[in-house]
PDB file of C-alpha atoms in Angstrom:
ATOM      1  CA  UNK A 257     -28.447 151.611-113.785  1.00 54.00           C
ATOM      2  CA  UNK A 258     -27.180 148.556-112.141  1.00 59.00           C
ATOM      3  CA  UNK A 259     -29.454 145.533-111.760  1.00 57.00           C
ATOM      4  CA  UNK A 260     -30.609 144.947-108.164  1.00 57.00           C
ATOM      5  CA  UNK A 261     -28.461 142.566-106.223  1.00 57.00           C
ATOM      6  CA  UNK A 262     -30.197 139.384-105.205  1.00 54.00           C
ATOM      7  CA  UNK A 263     -29.406 137.792-101.919  1.00 55.00           C
ATOM      8  CA  UNK A 264     -27.313 134.650-102.121  1.00 55.00           C
ATOM      9  CA  UNK A 265     -29.544 131.667-102.755  1.00 55.00           C
ATOM     10  CA  UNK A 266     -28.936 128.279-101.205  1.00 54.00           C
ATOM     11  CA  UNK A 267     -28.394 125.404-103.523  1.00 55.00           C
ATOM     12  CA  UNK A 268     -31.330 123.135-104.219  1.00 55.00           C
ATOM     13  CA  UNK A 269     -31.803 120.292-101.761  1.00 54.00           C
ATOM     14  CA  UNK A 270     -31.437 117.683-104.453  1.00 55.00           C
ATOM     15  CA  UNK A 271     -28.201 119.159-105.612  1.00 54.00           C
ATOM     16  CA  UNK A 272     -25.379 116.729-105.189  1.00 60.00           C
ATOM     17  CA  UNK A 273     -22.498 117.702-102.995  1.00 59.00           C
ATOM     18  CA  UNK A 274     -19.090 116.159-103.092  1.00 61.00           C
ATOM     19  CA  UNK A 275     -19.113 112.370-102.476  1.00 61.00           C
ATOM     20  CA  UNK A 276     -18.302 111.298 -98.899  1.00 57.00           C
ATOM     21  CA  UNK A 277     -14.729 110.344 -98.313  1.00 59.00           C
ATOM     22  CA  UNK A 278     -13.594 106.876 -97.326  1.00 57.00           C
ATOM     23  CA  UNK A 279     -12.754 108.155 -93.853  1.00 62.00           C
ATOM     24  CA  UNK A 280     -16.350 109.276 -93.350  1.00 77.00           C
ATOM     25  CA  UNK A 281     -17.609 105.799 -94.281  1.00 76.00           C
ATOM     26  CA  UNK A 282     -15.242 104.180 -91.770  1.00 78.00           C
ATOM     27  CA  UNK A 283     -16.533 106.556 -89.116  1.00 79.00           C
ATOM     28  CA  UNK A 284     -20.150 105.635 -89.879  1.00 79.00           C
ATOM     29  CA  UNK A 285     -19.390 101.887 -89.752  1.00 81.00           C
ATOM     30  CA  UNK A 286     -17.518 102.325 -86.483  1.00 82.00           C
ATOM     31  CA  UNK A 287     -20.431 104.284 -84.973  1.00 82.00           C
ATOM     32  CA  UNK A 288     -22.899 101.588 -86.057  1.00 84.00           C
ATOM     33  CA  UNK A 289     -20.771  98.859 -84.474  1.00 87.00           C
ATOM     34  CA  UNK A 290     -20.544 100.779 -81.213  1.00 86.00           C
ATOM     35  CA  UNK A 291     -24.313 101.319 -81.257  1.00 86.00           C
ATOM     36  CA  UNK A 292     -24.911  97.594 -81.878  1.00 83.00           C
ATOM     37  CA  UNK A 293     -22.596  96.632 -79.019  1.00 86.00           C
ATOM     38  CA  UNK A 294     -24.312  99.041 -76.637  1.00 86.00           C
ATOM     39  CA  UNK A 295     -27.745  97.668 -77.585  1.00 85.00           C
ATOM     40  CA  UNK A 296     -26.491  94.119 -77.124  1.00 79.00           C
ATOM     41  CA  UNK A 297     -25.158  94.974 -73.662  1.00 80.00           C
ATOM     42  CA  UNK A 298     -28.308  96.838 -72.644  1.00 82.00           C
ATOM     43  CA  UNK A 299     -30.611  94.035 -73.792  1.00 79.00           C
ATOM     44  CA  UNK A 300     -28.490  90.883 -73.734  1.00 76.00           C
ATOM     45  CA  UNK A 301     -26.934  91.131 -70.290  1.00 75.00           C
ATOM     46  CA  UNK A 302     -30.234  91.682 -68.420  1.00 77.00           C
ATOM     47  CA  UNK A 303     -31.879  88.950 -70.496  1.00 75.00           C
ATOM     48  CA  UNK A 304     -29.055  86.550 -69.616  1.00 75.00           C
ATOM     49  CA  UNK A 305     -29.270  87.482 -65.958  1.00 76.00           C
ATOM     50  CA  UNK A 306     -33.032  86.969 -66.026  1.00 76.00           C
ATOM     51  CA  UNK A 307     -32.624  83.517 -67.584  1.00 74.00           C
ATOM     52  CA  UNK A 308     -30.055  82.447 -64.965  1.00 76.00           C
ATOM     53  CA  UNK A 309     -32.150  83.909 -62.146  1.00 75.00           C
ATOM     54  CA  UNK A 310     -35.271  82.133 -63.399  1.00 73.00           C
ATOM     55  CA  UNK A 311     -33.464  78.783 -63.519  1.00 73.00           C
ATOM     56  CA  UNK A 312     -32.090  79.232 -60.001  1.00 74.00           C
ATOM     57  CA  UNK A 313     -35.529  80.207 -58.752  1.00 67.00           C
ATOM     58  CA  UNK A 314     -37.066  77.097 -60.324  1.00 65.00           C
ATOM     59  CA  UNK A 315     -34.435  74.847 -58.719  1.00 63.00           C
ATOM     60  CA  UNK A 316     -34.897  76.548 -55.367  1.00 59.00           C
ATOM     61  CA  UNK A 317     -38.659  76.165 -55.700  1.00 52.00           C
ATOM     62  CA  UNK A 318     -38.294  72.460 -56.417  1.00 52.00           C
ATOM     63  CA  UNK A 319     -36.071  72.023 -53.353  1.00 52.00           C
ATOM     64  CA  UNK A 320     -38.559  73.897 -51.161  1.00 51.00           C
ATOM     65  CA  UNK A 321     -41.458  71.937 -52.610  1.00 43.00           C
ATOM     66  CA  UNK A 322     -39.632  68.701 -51.857  1.00 47.00           C
ATOM     67  CA  UNK A 323     -39.063  69.790 -48.258  1.00 51.00           C
ATOM     68  CA  UNK A 324     -42.545  71.194 -47.754  1.00 51.00           C
ATOM     69  CA  UNK A 325     -44.243  68.410 -49.698  1.00 52.00           C
ATOM     70  CA  UNK A 326     -42.596  65.671 -47.672  1.00 57.00           C
ATOM     71  CA  UNK A 327     -45.301  63.459 -46.248  1.00 76.00           C
ATOM     72  CA  UNK A 328     -43.298  61.104 -44.035  1.00 90.00           C
ATOM     73  CA  UNK A 329     -40.491  61.488 -41.512  1.00 93.00           C
ATOM     74  CA  UNK A 330     -37.201  61.525 -43.399  1.00 94.00           C
ATOM     75  CA  UNK A 331     -33.636  60.966 -42.122  1.00 95.00           C
ATOM     76  CA  UNK A 332     -31.811  64.017 -40.835  1.00 95.00           C
ATOM     77  CA  UNK A 333     -31.683  66.440 -37.952  1.00 96.00           C
ATOM     78  CA  UNK A 334     -34.133  69.283 -37.545  1.00 96.00           C
ATOM     79  CA  UNK A 335     -32.383  72.641 -37.353  1.00 95.00           C
ATOM     80  CA  UNK A 336     -31.408  74.138 -33.988  1.00 95.00           C
ATOM     81  CA  UNK A 337     -34.134  76.737 -34.510  1.00 94.00           C
ATOM     82  CA  UNK A 338     -36.762  74.047 -35.060  1.00 95.00           C
ATOM     83  CA  UNK A 339     -35.609  72.111 -31.996  1.00 95.00           C
ATOM     84  CA  UNK A 340     -35.764  75.307 -29.959  1.00 94.00           C
ATOM     85  CA  UNK A 341     -39.204  76.447 -31.186  1.00 93.00           C
ATOM     86  CA  UNK A 342     -40.760  73.029 -30.722  1.00 95.00           C
ATOM     87  CA  UNK A 343     -38.805  72.335 -27.517  1.00 95.00           C
ATOM     88  CA  UNK A 344     -37.429  68.980 -28.630  1.00 96.00           C
ATOM     89  CA  UNK A 345     -33.879  68.737 -27.190  1.00 96.00           C
ATOM     90  CA  UNK A 346     -32.556  65.741 -29.121  1.00 97.00           C
ATOM     91  CA  UNK A 347     -29.460  64.407 -27.322  1.00 97.00           C
ATOM     92  CA  UNK A 348     -26.256  65.178 -29.264  1.00 96.00           C
ATOM     93  CA  UNK A 349     -25.238  61.502 -29.485  1.00 96.00           C
ATOM     94  CA  UNK A 350     -28.632  60.303 -30.748  1.00 96.00           C
ATOM     95  CA  UNK A 351     -28.673  58.217 -33.910  1.00 96.00           C
ATOM     96  CA  UNK A 352     -31.261  57.165 -36.489  1.00 96.00           C
ATOM     97  CA  UNK A 353     -32.602  60.704 -36.263  1.00 97.00           C
ATOM     98  CA  UNK A 354     -35.461  61.718 -38.550  1.00 96.00           C
ATOM     99  CA  UNK A 355     -37.965  64.545 -38.692  1.00 97.00           C
ATOM    100  CA  UNK A 356     -40.864  66.129 -40.531  1.00 96.00           C
ATOM    101  CA  UNK A 357     -42.329  69.612 -40.053  1.00 95.00           C
ATOM    102  CA  UNK A 358     -45.874  70.442 -41.118  1.00 93.00           C
ATOM    103  CA  UNK A 359     -47.607  73.820 -41.036  1.00 90.00           C
ATOM    104  CA  UNK A 360     -51.085  75.122 -41.696  1.00 86.00           C
ATOM    105  CA  UNK A 361     -53.004  78.210 -40.609  1.00 84.00           C
ATOM    106  CA  UNK A 362     -54.043  76.606 -37.303  1.00 86.00           C
ATOM    107  CA  UNK A 363     -51.103  74.519 -36.117  1.00 90.00           C
ATOM    108  CA  UNK A 364     -47.466  73.702 -36.743  1.00 93.00           C
ATOM    109  CA  UNK A 365     -46.011  70.309 -35.887  1.00 95.00           C
ATOM    110  CA  UNK A 366     -42.546  68.841 -35.659  1.00 96.00           C
ATOM    111  CA  UNK A 367     -42.386  65.044 -35.852  1.00 97.00           C
ATOM    112  CA  UNK A 368     -39.067  63.628 -34.624  1.00 97.00           C
ATOM    113  CA  UNK A 369     -37.677  60.186 -34.035  1.00 97.00           C
ATOM    114  CA  UNK A 370     -34.307  59.079 -32.700  1.00 97.00           C
ATOM    115  CA  UNK A 371     -32.517  56.266 -30.889  1.00 97.00           C
ATOM    116  CA  UNK A 372     -30.532  56.908 -27.707  1.00 97.00           C
ATOM    117  CA  UNK A 373     -28.724  55.224 -24.849  1.00 97.00           C
ATOM    118  CA  UNK A 374     -30.696  54.653 -21.631  1.00 97.00           C
ATOM    119  CA  UNK A 375     -28.802  57.543 -19.996  1.00 97.00           C
ATOM    120  CA  UNK A 376     -29.609  59.898 -22.880  1.00 97.00           C
ATOM    121  CA  UNK A 377     -33.278  58.847 -22.711  1.00 97.00           C
ATOM    122  CA  UNK A 378     -33.370  59.866 -19.049  1.00 96.00           C
ATOM    123  CA  UNK A 379     -31.598  63.154 -19.864  1.00 96.00           C
ATOM    124  CA  UNK A 380     -34.075  63.863 -22.687  1.00 97.00           C
ATOM    125  CA  UNK A 381     -37.102  63.159 -20.502  1.00 96.00           C
ATOM    126  CA  UNK A 382     -35.709  65.407 -17.759  1.00 96.00           C
ATOM    127  CA  UNK A 383     -35.030  68.183 -20.303  1.00 95.00           C
ATOM    128  CA  UNK A 384     -38.668  68.136 -21.460  1.00 95.00           C
ATOM    129  CA  UNK A 385     -39.978  68.118 -17.878  1.00 93.00           C
ATOM    130  CA  UNK A 386     -40.871  64.495 -17.271  1.00 94.00           C
ATOM    131  CA  UNK A 387     -39.296  61.155 -16.366  1.00 94.00           C
ATOM    132  CA  UNK A 388     -39.590  57.427 -17.008  1.00 94.00           C
ATOM    133  CA  UNK A 389     -41.943  57.173 -14.038  1.00 94.00           C
ATOM    134  CA  UNK A 390     -44.437  59.401 -15.911  1.00 93.00           C
ATOM    135  CA  UNK A 391     -44.464  57.121 -18.966  1.00 95.00           C
ATOM    136  CA  UNK A 392     -47.544  54.918 -19.190  1.00 95.00           C
ATOM    137  CA  UNK A 393     -46.825  51.289 -20.070  1.00 94.00           C
ATOM    138  CA  UNK A 394     -48.592  50.017 -23.186  1.00 93.00           C
ATOM    139  CA  UNK A 395     -49.536  53.520 -24.312  1.00 94.00           C
ATOM    140  CA  UNK A 396     -48.845  55.128 -27.651  1.00 95.00           C
ATOM    141  CA  UNK A 397     -49.372  58.814 -26.909  1.00 95.00           C
ATOM    142  CA  UNK A 398     -49.271  59.831 -30.588  1.00 96.00           C
ATOM    143  CA  UNK A 399     -52.654  60.021 -32.309  1.00 95.00           C
ATOM    144  CA  UNK A 400     -53.536  57.747 -35.239  1.00 95.00           C
ATOM    145  CA  UNK A 401     -53.741  60.829 -37.506  1.00 93.00           C
ATOM    146  CA  UNK A 402     -50.263  62.048 -36.531  1.00 95.00           C
ATOM    147  CA  UNK A 403     -48.903  58.503 -36.819  1.00 94.00           C
ATOM    148  CA  UNK A 404     -50.233  58.284 -40.360  1.00 94.00           C
ATOM    149  CA  UNK A 405     -48.759  61.672 -41.324  1.00 93.00           C
ATOM    150  CA  UNK A 406     -45.347  60.660 -39.968  1.00 95.00           C
ATOM    151  CA  UNK A 407     -45.475  57.174 -41.485  1.00 94.00           C
ATOM    152  CA  UNK A 408     -45.154  55.481 -38.092  1.00 96.00           C
ATOM    153  CA  UNK A 409     -46.778  52.167 -37.208  1.00 94.00           C
ATOM    154  CA  UNK A 410     -46.905  50.641 -33.752  1.00 95.00           C
ATOM    155  CA  UNK A 411     -46.244  46.913 -33.634  1.00 94.00           C
ATOM    156  CA  UNK A 412     -48.222  45.141 -30.893  1.00 93.00           C
ATOM    157  CA  UNK A 413     -45.081  43.058 -30.228  1.00 94.00           C
ATOM    158  CA  UNK A 414     -43.108  46.111 -29.082  1.00 95.00           C
ATOM    159  CA  UNK A 415     -43.040  47.551 -25.569  1.00 96.00           C
ATOM    160  CA  UNK A 416     -44.513  51.056 -25.866  1.00 97.00           C
ATOM    161  CA  UNK A 417     -44.520  53.740 -23.196  1.00 97.00           C
ATOM    162  CA  UNK A 418     -46.096  57.132 -23.673  1.00 96.00           C
ATOM    163  CA  UNK A 419     -47.036  60.458 -22.196  1.00 95.00           C
ATOM    164  CA  UNK A 420     -48.432  63.803 -23.317  1.00 95.00           C
ATOM    165  CA  UNK A 421     -47.014  67.070 -22.023  1.00 93.00           C
ATOM    166  CA  UNK A 422     -49.324  70.064 -22.254  1.00 91.00           C
ATOM    167  CA  UNK A 423     -48.161  73.677 -21.884  1.00 87.00           C
ATOM    168  CA  UNK A 424     -49.876  77.055 -22.069  1.00 86.00           C
ATOM    169  CA  UNK A 425     -49.837  78.744 -25.483  1.00 81.00           C
ATOM    170  CA  UNK A 426     -47.674  79.697 -27.251  1.00 85.00           C
ATOM    171  CA  UNK A 427     -45.404  76.943 -25.896  1.00 90.00           C
ATOM    172  CA  UNK A 428     -45.769  73.600 -27.641  1.00 94.00           C
ATOM    173  CA  UNK A 429     -47.547  70.526 -26.405  1.00 94.00           C
ATOM    174  CA  UNK A 430     -45.612  67.282 -26.917  1.00 96.00           C
ATOM    175  CA  UNK A 431     -46.777  63.717 -27.335  1.00 96.00           C
ATOM    176  CA  UNK A 432     -43.936  61.313 -26.556  1.00 97.00           C
ATOM    177  CA  UNK A 433     -43.830  57.590 -27.244  1.00 97.00           C
ATOM    178  CA  UNK A 434     -40.829  55.430 -26.356  1.00 97.00           C
ATOM    179  CA  UNK A 435     -40.076  51.936 -27.672  1.00 97.00           C
ATOM    180  CA  UNK A 436     -38.328  50.014 -24.878  1.00 96.00           C
ATOM    181  CA  UNK A 437     -38.365  46.635 -26.622  1.00 96.00           C
ATOM    182  CA  UNK A 438     -34.554  46.819 -26.505  1.00 95.00           C
ATOM    183  CA  UNK A 439     -33.913  48.652 -23.219  1.00 94.00           C
ATOM    184  CA  UNK A 440     -30.291  49.317 -24.203  1.00 96.00           C
ATOM    185  CA  UNK A 441     -31.353  51.152 -27.367  1.00 96.00           C
ATOM    186  CA  UNK A 442     -34.625  52.967 -26.698  1.00 97.00           C
ATOM    187  CA  UNK A 443     -36.324  54.635 -29.647  1.00 97.00           C
ATOM    188  CA  UNK A 444     -38.117  57.905 -29.078  1.00 97.00           C
ATOM    189  CA  UNK A 445     -40.988  59.369 -31.127  1.00 98.00           C
ATOM    190  CA  UNK A 446     -42.148  62.923 -30.473  1.00 97.00           C
ATOM    191  CA  UNK A 447     -44.884  65.078 -31.981  1.00 97.00           C
ATOM    192  CA  UNK A 448     -44.564  68.675 -30.841  1.00 96.00           C
ATOM    193  CA  UNK A 449     -47.496  70.929 -31.682  1.00 94.00           C
ATOM    194  CA  UNK A 450     -47.655  74.718 -31.550  1.00 92.00           C
ATOM    195  CA  UNK A 451     -50.597  77.004 -32.198  1.00 85.00           C
ATOM    196  CA  UNK A 452     -49.460  80.324 -33.660  1.00 70.00           C
TER     197      UNK A 452
END
């Protein structure tokens, strides 16, 4: 009688197989390097982008804060959009131009100042719907509060002329003061106020 045949048994798990070849080790090292590079790209590139983006955002925020936080009229031209919204048509050949825009939940204001020729003064006044004849001698039409915000002071030695132009909402109201101390180089100060 033959002994019963036993099914083939697997070798024990702790049994040692043949040692891995050198080629297998190279393959493992190569795979690990590729994995490390992929992880670096997946983590490093977005982190780098985030760092650059954060820095740009900070710089942009500082620039905006400088513009928004300005508390006095500063040299420069308001944008065409600002001039259009606030209806302040500064003559193209004006010089010593400065502006300041302020906004809050109730009102928005554009403070502008510029020097012009007598002809350009007349053209400006016509463009805003008034004339020299409507200017009141000895009057500063800009309020003390707005003057303080803009950093303007009104010397009693100067020849001031002013008028206020009211319009129905949402169009802006404008307070205009002109310094005619030197009639050949009038200086114009405007506060245009809109109520959103």
